[in-house]
Short mmCIF file of C-alpha atoms in Angstrom, two decimals:
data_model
loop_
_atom_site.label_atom_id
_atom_site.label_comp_id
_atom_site.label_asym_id
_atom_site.label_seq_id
_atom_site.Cartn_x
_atom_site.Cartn_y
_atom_site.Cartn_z
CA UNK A 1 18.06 96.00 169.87
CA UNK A 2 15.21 98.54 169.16
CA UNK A 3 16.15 101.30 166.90
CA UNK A 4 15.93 104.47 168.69
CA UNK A 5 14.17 106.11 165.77
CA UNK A 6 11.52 103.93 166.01
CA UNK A 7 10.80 105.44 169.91
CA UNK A 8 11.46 109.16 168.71
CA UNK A 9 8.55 108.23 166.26
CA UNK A 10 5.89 107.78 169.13
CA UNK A 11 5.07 111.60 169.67
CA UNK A 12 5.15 111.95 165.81
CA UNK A 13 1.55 111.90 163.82
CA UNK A 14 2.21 113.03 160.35
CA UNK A 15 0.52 116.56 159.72
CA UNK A 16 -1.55 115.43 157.30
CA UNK A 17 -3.19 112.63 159.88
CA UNK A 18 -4.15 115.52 161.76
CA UNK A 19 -5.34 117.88 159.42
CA UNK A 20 -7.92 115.42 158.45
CA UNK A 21 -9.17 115.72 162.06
CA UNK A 22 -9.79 119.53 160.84
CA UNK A 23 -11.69 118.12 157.80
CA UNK A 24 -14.40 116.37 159.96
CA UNK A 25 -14.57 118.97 161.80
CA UNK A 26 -14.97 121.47 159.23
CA UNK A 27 -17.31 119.31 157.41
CA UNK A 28 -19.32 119.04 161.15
CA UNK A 29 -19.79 122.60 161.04
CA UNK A 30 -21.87 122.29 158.25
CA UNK A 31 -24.64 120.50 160.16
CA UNK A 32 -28.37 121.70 159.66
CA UNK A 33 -29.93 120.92 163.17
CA UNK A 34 -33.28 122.89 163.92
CA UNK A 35 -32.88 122.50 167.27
CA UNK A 36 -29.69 124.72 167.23
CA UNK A 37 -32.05 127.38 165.93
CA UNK A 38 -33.84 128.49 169.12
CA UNK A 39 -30.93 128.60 171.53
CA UNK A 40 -28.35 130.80 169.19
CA UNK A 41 -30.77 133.36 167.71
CA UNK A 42 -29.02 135.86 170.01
CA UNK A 43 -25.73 134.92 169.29
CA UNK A 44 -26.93 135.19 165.35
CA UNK A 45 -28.51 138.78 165.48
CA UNK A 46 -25.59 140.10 166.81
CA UNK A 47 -23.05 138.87 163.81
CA UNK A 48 -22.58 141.48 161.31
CA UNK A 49 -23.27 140.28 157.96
CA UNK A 50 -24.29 142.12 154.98
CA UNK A 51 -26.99 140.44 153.38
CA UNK A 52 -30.58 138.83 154.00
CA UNK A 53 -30.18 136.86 156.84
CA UNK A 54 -33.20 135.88 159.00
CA UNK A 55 -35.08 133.78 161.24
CA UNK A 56 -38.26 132.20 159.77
CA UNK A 57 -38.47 128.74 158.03
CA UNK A 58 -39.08 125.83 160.03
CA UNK A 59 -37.77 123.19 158.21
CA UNK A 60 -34.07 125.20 156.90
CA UNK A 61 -33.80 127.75 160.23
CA UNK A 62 -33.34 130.43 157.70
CA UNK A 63 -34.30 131.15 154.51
CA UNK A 64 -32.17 132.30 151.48
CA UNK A 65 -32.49 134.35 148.16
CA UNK A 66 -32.73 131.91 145.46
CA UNK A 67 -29.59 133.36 143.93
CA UNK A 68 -27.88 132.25 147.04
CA UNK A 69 -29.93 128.47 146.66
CA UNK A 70 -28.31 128.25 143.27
CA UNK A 71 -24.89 128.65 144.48
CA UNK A 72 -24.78 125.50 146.15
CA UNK A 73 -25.24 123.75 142.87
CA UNK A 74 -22.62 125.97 140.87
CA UNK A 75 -20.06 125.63 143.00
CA UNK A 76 -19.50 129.24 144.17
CA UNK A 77 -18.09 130.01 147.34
CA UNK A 78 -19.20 133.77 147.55
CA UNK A 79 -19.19 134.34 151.72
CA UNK A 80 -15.78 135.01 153.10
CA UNK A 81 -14.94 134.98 156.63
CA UNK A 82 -12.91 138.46 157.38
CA UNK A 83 -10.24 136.80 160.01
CA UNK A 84 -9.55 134.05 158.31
CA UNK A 85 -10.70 133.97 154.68
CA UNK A 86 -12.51 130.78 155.04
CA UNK A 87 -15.05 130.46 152.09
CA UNK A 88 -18.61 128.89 152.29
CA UNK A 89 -21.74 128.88 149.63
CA UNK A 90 -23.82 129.94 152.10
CA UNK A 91 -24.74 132.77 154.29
CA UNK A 92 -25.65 130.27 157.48
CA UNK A 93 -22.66 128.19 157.25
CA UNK A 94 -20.80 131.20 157.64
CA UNK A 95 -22.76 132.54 160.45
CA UNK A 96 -21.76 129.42 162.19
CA UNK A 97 -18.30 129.52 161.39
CA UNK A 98 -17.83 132.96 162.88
CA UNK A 99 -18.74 131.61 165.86
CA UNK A 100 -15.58 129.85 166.08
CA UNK A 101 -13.85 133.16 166.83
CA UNK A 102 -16.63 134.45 168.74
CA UNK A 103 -15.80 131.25 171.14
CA UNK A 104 -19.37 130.88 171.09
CA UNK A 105 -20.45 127.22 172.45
CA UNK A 106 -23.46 127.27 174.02
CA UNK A 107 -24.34 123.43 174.06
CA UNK A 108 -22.56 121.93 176.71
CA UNK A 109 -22.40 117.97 177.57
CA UNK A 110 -23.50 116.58 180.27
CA UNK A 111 -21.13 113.69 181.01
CA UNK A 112 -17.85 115.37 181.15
CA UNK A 113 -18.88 119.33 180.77
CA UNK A 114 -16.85 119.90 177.23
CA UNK A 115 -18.67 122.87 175.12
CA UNK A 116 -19.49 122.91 171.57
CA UNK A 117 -20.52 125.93 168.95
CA UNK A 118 -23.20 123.45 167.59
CA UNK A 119 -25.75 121.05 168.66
CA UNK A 120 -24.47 118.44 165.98
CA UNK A 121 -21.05 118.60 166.88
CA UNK A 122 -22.70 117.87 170.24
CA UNK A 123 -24.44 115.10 169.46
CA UNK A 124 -21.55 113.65 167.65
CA UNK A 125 -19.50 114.27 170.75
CA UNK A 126 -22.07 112.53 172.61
CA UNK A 127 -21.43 109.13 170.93
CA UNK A 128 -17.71 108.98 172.79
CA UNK A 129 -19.74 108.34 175.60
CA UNK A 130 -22.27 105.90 174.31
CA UNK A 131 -20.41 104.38 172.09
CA UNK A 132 -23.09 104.52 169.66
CA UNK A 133 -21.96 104.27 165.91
CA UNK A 134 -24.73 104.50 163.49
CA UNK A 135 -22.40 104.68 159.79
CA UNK A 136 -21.59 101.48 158.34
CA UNK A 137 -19.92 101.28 155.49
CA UNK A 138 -21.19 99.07 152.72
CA UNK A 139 -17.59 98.21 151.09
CA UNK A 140 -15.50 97.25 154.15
CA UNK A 141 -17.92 97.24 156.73
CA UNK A 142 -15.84 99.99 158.80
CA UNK A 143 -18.34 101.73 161.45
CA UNK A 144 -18.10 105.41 162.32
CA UNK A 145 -19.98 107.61 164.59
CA UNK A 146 -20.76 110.47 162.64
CA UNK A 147 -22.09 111.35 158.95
CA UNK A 148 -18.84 113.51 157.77
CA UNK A 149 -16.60 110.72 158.82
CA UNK A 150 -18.70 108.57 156.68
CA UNK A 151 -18.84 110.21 153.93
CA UNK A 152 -15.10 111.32 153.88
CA UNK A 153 -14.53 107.87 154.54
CA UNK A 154 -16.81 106.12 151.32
CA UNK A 155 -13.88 108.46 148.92
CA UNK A 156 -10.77 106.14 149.82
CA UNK A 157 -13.26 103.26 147.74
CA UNK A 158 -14.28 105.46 145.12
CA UNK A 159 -11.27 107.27 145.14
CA UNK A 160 -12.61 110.26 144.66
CA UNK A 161 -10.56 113.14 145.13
CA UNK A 162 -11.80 116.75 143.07
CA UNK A 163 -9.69 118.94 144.89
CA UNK A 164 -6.21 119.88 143.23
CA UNK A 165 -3.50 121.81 144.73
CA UNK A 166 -2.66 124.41 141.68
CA UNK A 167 1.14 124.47 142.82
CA UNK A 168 2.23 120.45 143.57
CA UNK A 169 -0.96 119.16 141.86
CA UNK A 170 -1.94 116.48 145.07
CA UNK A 171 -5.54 115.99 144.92
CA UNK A 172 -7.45 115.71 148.10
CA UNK A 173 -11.34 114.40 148.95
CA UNK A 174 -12.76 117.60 150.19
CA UNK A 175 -12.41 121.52 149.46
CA UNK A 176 -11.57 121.96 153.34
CA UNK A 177 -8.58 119.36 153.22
CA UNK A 178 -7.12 121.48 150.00
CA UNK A 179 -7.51 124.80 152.14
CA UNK A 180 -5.81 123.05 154.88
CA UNK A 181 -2.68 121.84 152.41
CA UNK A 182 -2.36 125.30 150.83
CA UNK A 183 -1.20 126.14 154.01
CA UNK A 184 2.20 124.59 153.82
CA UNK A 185 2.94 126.53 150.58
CA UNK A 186 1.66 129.96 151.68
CA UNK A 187 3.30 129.34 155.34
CA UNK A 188 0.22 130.74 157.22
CA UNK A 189 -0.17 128.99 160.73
CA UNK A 190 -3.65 130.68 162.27
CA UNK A 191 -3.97 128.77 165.25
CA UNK A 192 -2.12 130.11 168.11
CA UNK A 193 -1.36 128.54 171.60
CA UNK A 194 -2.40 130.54 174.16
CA UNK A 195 -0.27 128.71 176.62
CA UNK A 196 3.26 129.24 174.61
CA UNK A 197 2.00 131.35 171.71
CA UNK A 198 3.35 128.57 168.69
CA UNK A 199 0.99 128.21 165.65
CA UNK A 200 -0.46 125.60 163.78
CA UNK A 201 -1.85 125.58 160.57
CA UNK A 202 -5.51 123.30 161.39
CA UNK A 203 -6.99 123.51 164.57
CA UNK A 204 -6.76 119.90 164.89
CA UNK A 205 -3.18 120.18 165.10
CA UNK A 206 -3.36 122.88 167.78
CA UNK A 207 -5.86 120.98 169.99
CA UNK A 208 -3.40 118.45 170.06
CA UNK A 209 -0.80 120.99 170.71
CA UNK A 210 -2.58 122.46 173.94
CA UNK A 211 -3.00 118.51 175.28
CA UNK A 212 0.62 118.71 175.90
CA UNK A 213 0.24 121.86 178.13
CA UNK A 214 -3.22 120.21 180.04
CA UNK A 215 -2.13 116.79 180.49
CA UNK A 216 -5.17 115.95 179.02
CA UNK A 217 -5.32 112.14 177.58
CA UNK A 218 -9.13 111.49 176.36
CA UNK A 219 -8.26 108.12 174.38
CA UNK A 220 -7.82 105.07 176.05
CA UNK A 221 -6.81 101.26 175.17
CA UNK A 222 -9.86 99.16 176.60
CA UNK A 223 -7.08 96.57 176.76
CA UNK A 224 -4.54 97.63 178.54
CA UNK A 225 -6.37 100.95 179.99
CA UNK A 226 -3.17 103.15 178.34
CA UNK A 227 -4.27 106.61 177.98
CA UNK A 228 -2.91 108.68 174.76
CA UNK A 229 -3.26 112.21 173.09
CA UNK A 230 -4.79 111.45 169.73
CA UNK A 231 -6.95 108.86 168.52
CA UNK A 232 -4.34 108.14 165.73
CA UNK A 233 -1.53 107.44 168.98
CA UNK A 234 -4.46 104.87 170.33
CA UNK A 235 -4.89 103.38 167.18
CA UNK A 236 -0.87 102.83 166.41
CA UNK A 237 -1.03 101.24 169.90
CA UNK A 238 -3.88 98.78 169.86
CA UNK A 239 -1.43 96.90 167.21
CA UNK A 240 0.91 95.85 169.60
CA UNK A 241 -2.00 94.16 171.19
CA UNK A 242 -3.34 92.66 167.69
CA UNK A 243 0.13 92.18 166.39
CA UNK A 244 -1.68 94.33 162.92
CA UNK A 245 1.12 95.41 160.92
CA UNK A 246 -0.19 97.12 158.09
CA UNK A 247 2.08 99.26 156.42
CA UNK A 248 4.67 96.68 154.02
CA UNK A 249 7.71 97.52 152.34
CA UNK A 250 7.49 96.44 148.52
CA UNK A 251 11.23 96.36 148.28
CA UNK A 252 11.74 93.50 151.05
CA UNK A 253 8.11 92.65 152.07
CA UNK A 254 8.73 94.20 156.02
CA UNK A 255 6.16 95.42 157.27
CA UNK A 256 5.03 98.02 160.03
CA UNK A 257 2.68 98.95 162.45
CA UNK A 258 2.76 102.44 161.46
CA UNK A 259 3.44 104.63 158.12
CA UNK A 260 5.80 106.59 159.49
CA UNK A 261 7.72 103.80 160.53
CA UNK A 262 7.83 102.25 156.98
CA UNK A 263 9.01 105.77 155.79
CA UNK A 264 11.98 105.81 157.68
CA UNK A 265 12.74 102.15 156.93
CA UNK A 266 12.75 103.05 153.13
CA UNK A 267 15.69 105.53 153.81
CA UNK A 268 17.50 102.05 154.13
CA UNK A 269 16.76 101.42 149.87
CA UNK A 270 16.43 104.58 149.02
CA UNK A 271 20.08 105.31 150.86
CA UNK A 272 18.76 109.00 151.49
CA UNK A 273 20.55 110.70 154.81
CA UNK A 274 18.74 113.84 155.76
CA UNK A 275 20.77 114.41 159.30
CA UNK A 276 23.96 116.23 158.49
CA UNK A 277 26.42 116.91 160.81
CA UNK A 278 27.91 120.67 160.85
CA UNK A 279 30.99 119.83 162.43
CA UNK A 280 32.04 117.35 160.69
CA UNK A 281 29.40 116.70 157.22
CA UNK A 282 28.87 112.96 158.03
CA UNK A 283 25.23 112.24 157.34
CA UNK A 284 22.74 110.04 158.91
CA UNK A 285 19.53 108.07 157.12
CA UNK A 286 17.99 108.46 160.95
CA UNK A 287 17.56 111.48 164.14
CA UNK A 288 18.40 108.67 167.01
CA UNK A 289 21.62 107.91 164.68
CA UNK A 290 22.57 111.91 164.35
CA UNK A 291 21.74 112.72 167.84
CA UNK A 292 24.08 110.17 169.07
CA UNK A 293 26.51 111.28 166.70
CA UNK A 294 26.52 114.90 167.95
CA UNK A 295 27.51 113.42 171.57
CA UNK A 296 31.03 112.43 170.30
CA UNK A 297 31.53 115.75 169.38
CA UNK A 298 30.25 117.48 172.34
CA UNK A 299 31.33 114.19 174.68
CA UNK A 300 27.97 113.88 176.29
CA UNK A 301 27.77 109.92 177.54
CA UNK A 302 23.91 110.46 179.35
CA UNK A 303 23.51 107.16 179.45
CA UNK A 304 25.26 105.16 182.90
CA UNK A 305 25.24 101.68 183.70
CA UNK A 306 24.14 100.55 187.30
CA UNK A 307 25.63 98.21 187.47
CA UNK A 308 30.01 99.36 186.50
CA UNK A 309 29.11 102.50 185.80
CA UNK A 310 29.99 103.21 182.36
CA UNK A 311 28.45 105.70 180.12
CA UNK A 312 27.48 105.89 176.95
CA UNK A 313 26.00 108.12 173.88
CA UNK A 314 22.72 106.32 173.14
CA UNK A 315 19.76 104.58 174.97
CA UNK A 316 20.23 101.52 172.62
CA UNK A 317 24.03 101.12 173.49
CA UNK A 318 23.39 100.99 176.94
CA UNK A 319 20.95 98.00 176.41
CA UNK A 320 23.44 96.02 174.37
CA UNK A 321 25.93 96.85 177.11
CA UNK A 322 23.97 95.66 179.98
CA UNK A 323 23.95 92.43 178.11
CA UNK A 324 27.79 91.86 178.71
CA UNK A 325 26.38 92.08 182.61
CA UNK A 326 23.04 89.59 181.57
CA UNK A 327 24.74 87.32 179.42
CA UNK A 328 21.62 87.66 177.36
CA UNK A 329 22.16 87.15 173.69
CA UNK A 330 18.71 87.36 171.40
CA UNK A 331 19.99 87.23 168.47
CA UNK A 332 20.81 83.85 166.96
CA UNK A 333 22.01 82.68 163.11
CA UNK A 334 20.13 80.95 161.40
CA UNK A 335 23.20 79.41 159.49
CA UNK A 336 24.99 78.63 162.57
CA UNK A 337 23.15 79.28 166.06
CA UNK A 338 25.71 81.67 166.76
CA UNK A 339 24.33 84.35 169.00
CA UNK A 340 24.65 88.12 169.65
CA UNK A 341 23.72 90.89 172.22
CA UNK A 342 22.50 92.97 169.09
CA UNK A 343 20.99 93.06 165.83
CA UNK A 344 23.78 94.55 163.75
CA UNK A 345 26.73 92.04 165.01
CA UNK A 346 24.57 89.54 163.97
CA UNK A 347 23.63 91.28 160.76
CA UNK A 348 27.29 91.88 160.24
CA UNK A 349 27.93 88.33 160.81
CA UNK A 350 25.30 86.84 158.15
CA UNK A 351 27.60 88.15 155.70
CA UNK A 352 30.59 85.76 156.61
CA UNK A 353 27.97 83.01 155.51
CA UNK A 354 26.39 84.79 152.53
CA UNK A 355 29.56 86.27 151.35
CA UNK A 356 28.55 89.90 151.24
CA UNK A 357 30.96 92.36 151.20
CA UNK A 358 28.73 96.18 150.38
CA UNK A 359 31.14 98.22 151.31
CA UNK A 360 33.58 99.14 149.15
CA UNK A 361 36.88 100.99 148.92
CA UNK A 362 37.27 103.75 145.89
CA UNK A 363 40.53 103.68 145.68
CA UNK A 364 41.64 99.66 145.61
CA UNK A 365 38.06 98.48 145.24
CA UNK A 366 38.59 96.12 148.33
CA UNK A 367 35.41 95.25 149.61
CA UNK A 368 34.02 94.99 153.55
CA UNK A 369 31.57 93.43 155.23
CA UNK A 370 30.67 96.16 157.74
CA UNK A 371 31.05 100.56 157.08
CA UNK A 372 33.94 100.69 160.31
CA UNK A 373 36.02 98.27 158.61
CA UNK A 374 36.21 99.74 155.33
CA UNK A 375 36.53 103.03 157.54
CA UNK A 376 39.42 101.63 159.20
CA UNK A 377 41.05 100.53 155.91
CA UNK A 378 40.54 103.83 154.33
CA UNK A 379 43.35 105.44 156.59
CA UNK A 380 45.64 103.35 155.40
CA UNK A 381 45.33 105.24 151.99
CA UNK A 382 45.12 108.48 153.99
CA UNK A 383 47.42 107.69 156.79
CA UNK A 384 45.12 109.28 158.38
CA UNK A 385 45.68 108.07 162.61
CA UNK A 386 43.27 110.10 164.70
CA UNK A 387 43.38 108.46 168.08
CA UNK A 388 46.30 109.64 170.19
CA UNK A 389 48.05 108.55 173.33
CA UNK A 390 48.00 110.85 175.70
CA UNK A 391 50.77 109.36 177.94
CA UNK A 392 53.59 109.41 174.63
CA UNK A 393 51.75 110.81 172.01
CA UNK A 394 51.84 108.10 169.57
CA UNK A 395 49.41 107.99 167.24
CA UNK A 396 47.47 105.04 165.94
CA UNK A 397 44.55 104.42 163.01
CA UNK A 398 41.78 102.85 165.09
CA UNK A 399 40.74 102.18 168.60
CA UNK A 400 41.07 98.87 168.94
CA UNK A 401 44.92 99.34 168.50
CA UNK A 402 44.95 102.52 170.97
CA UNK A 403 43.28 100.53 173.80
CA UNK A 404 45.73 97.22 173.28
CA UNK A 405 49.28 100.12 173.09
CA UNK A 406 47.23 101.52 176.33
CA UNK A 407 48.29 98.46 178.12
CA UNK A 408 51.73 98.86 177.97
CA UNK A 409 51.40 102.07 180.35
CA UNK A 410 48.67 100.40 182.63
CA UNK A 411 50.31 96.89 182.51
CA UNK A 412 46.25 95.78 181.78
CA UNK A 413 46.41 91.80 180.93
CA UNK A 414 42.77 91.14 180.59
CA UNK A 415 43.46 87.68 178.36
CA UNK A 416 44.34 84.48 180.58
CA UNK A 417 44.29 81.41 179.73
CA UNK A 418 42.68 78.89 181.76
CA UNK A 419 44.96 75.96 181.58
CA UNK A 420 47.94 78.05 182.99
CA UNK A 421 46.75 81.34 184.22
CA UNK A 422 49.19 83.38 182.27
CA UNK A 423 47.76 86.43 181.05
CA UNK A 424 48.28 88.29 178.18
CA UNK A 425 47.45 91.95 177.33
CA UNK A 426 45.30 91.48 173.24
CA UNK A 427 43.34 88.51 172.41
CA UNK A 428 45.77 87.23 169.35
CA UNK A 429 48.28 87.10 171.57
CA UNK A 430 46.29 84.58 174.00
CA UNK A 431 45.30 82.73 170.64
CA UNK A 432 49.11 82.16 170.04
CA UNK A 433 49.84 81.22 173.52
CA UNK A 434 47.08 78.53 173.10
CA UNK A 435 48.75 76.43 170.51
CA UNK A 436 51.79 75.58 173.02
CA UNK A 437 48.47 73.20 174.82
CA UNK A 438 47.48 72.25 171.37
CA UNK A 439 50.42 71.61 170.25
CA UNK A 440 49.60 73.22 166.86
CA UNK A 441 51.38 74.44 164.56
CA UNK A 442 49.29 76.03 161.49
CA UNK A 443 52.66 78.13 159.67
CA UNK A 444 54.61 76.19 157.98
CA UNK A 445 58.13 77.36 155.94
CA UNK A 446 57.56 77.20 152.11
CA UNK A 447 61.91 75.89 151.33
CA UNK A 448 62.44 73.56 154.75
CA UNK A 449 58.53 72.86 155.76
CA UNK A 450 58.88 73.57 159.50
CA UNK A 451 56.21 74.55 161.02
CA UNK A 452 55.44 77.00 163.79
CA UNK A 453 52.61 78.35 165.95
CA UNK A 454 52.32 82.10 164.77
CA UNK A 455 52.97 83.75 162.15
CA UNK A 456 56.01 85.96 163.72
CA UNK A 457 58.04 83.18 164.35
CA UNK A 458 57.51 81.98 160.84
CA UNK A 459 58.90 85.29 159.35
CA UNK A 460 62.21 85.36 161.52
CA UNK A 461 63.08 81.69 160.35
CA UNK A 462 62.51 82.78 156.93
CA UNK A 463 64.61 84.79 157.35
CA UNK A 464 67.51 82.89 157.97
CA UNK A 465 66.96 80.99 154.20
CA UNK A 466 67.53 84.56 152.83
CA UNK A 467 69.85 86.09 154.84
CA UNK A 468 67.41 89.40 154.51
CA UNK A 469 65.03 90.48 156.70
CA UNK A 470 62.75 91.56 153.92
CA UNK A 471 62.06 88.44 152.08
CA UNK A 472 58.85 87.21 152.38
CA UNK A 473 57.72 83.38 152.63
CA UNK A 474 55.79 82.91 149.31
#
């Protein structure tokens, strides 16, 4: 059975995936193309800048005071942006950047109409289309289609990373990716939806965002023609296809297609339940596990069967259910080609072979080999019977026991046996019945050595050696 974490994690890219989108194209913006020159000089002229901004060298597209030269080699960051405090060394790259909120983008492909605010963000757009990409990389021999990619890219070898936060001390490649991560500590989210008004904190994350409200899909599998949002979604999915499973788990060497995946697996080791229920505190490692738990409390069953129509709390029971229609069992032993409709019976069951009981009881220190047993066994301590009959009120410690007293009121006999059709309404009880065809008799007296087929006809002989109906056979 698939865990239905593992499909709640298919709309989930981790922030920081995205925000590195906003690096590159951050680090794009900082593109010197002369041919940009001639078709924004308007747009430039009409930004208000204090300083000495203007058009003449052929070779830069402006020239600069050779204070403002030297910056770029001390490190200063002396032009702010005044709507969103965005720093740069130089008087140009902040020109361009303004033109972000201008919503300036005069260069315009041709193959599919998108707009861009500069010509090399164009060109690198272009490549998409042609497929063209001219950055190899010399260690691993990754391609990539444009130089800020590359070079972002060459840090995970050298693992270069300058950039400190100053409040949780994580280190990061590039000044832009910092700017991004201060974010989460100052809380500010600058990129608004126009379509629902909900901010982001990187525009990356909000062009993503808006994809959701346009439908829009521009990465596709070339193998199975699957269209997704993000190029990290296509990426996840093209391992299916390769079988790629990256992403191991040094505690028990399992491995995963995807990060997130592995970092909800190590809840497993680490034991840590973030999902807390208000109703009732029980805590869950997993959202699928906690969302299904919040249907017994608010008895939502979503889930029907076609084919009796039951219903039930979770996706994943309903496909273990529909096995009991199927017949289908996938899971096997490997001890004893035993096989199961899911993967925890048969997990549960590999303990019978290995011995392993992890569940223990604080108060007797009996140990279990699943949680709802030792849950069960808890209540006798507590005495503690929480499932009721409705039709005389009698009160009982699990469910197994309320459905088999249920019987008496319906008259349900679900158990026959199929030598002589009687019927019987639990399963021990058709057990019993089918030593009389056996003729076995496993209980045997401990003073006269007669034997008998169960275990409460044993106790009523015994107890005519005592003469007491509380003496036990030793």
């Amino acid at each position: 059975m698939r865990d239905p974490e593992l499909y709640r994690m298919k709309d989930e890219d981790t922030e920081e995936q995205r925000d590195m989108m906003e690096v590159n194209e951050a680090s794009q913006a900082e593109v010197n193309d002369a041919d940009e020159k001639h078709q924004v000089v308007k747009t430039i002229q009409e930004v208000s800048l204090k300083g000495t901004l203007r058009p003449g060298d052929k070779t830069l597209g402006w020239r600069f005071p050779k204070d403002e030269q030297m910056r770029t080699h001390s490190g200063g960051n002396p032009f702010a942006c005044d709507q969103c405090e965005k720093t740069y060394k130089i008087q140009k790259q902040l020109v361009q950047h303004m033109k972000t909120h201008n919503r300036v983008k005069p260069f315009v492909c041709r193959h599919c109409g998108k707009s861009f605010s500069y010509m090399g963000a164009l060109k690198n757009h272009l490549r998409i289309h042609t497929g063209e990409k001219p950055f190899t990389c010399q260690h691993c021999e990754k391609i990539l289609s444009c130089e800020s990619q590359f070079k972002s890219h060459l840090k995970i070898h050298t693992g270069e990373k300058h950039h400190a936060c100053d409040q949780c001390g994580k280190s990061f490649k590039c000044e832009s990716a910092l700017n991004i991560h201060m974010r989460i500590h100052t809380g500010e989210k600058p990129f608004g939806c126009d379509h629902c008004g909900r901010s982001f904190r990187s525009r990356s994350n909000l062009k993503v965002h808006v994809r959701f409200h346009t439908g829009e899909k521009p990465h596709t599998c070339r193998l199975c023609g699957k269209s997704f949002t993000t190029a990290a979604h296509l990426k996840r999915h093209v391992r299916i296809h390769t079988g790629e499973k990256p992403f191991m788990c040094h505690q028990c060497r399992k491995s995963f297609r995807c990060v997130s995946a592995l970092n909800i697996h190590m809840r497993i080791h680490t034991g840590e339940k973030r999902y807390t229920c208000e109703q009732c505190g029980k805590s869950f490692s997993f959202m699928g596990s906690f969302q299904g738990h919040l249907r017994i409390h608010t008895g939502e069953r979503p889930f029907t069967c076609q084919q009796c129509g039951k219903t039930l709390t979770s996706n994943g029971s309903l496909m273990s259910h529909m096995r009991t229609h199927t017949g289908e069992k996938p899971y096997t032993c490997q001890h004893c080609e035993k096989s199961f409709r899911c993967s925890g019976q048969l997990k549960v069951h590999t303990r019978i072979h290995t011995g392993e009981k992890p569940f223990a009881c604080r108060q007797c220190e009996k140990s279990f080999k699943c949680s709802s047993q030792l849950k069960i066994h808890v209540r006798t301590h507590t005495g503690e019977k929480p499932f009721m009959c409705h039709q005389c009120e009698k009160s009982f410690s699990h469910t197994g026991n309320l459905r088999k007293h249920l019987r008496i009121h319906t008259g349900e006999k679900p158990f026959t046996c199929e030598q002589c059709e009687k019927s019987f309404t639990s399963k021990y009880i058709l057990k019993n019945h089918m030593r009389i065809h056996a003729e076995e008799k496993t209980f045997s007296c401990y003073w006269c050595k007669k034997t008998f087929r169960c275990e409460s006809s044993l106790m009523k002989h015994v107890w005519t050696h005592s003469g007491t109906e509380n003496l036990a056979c030793p």
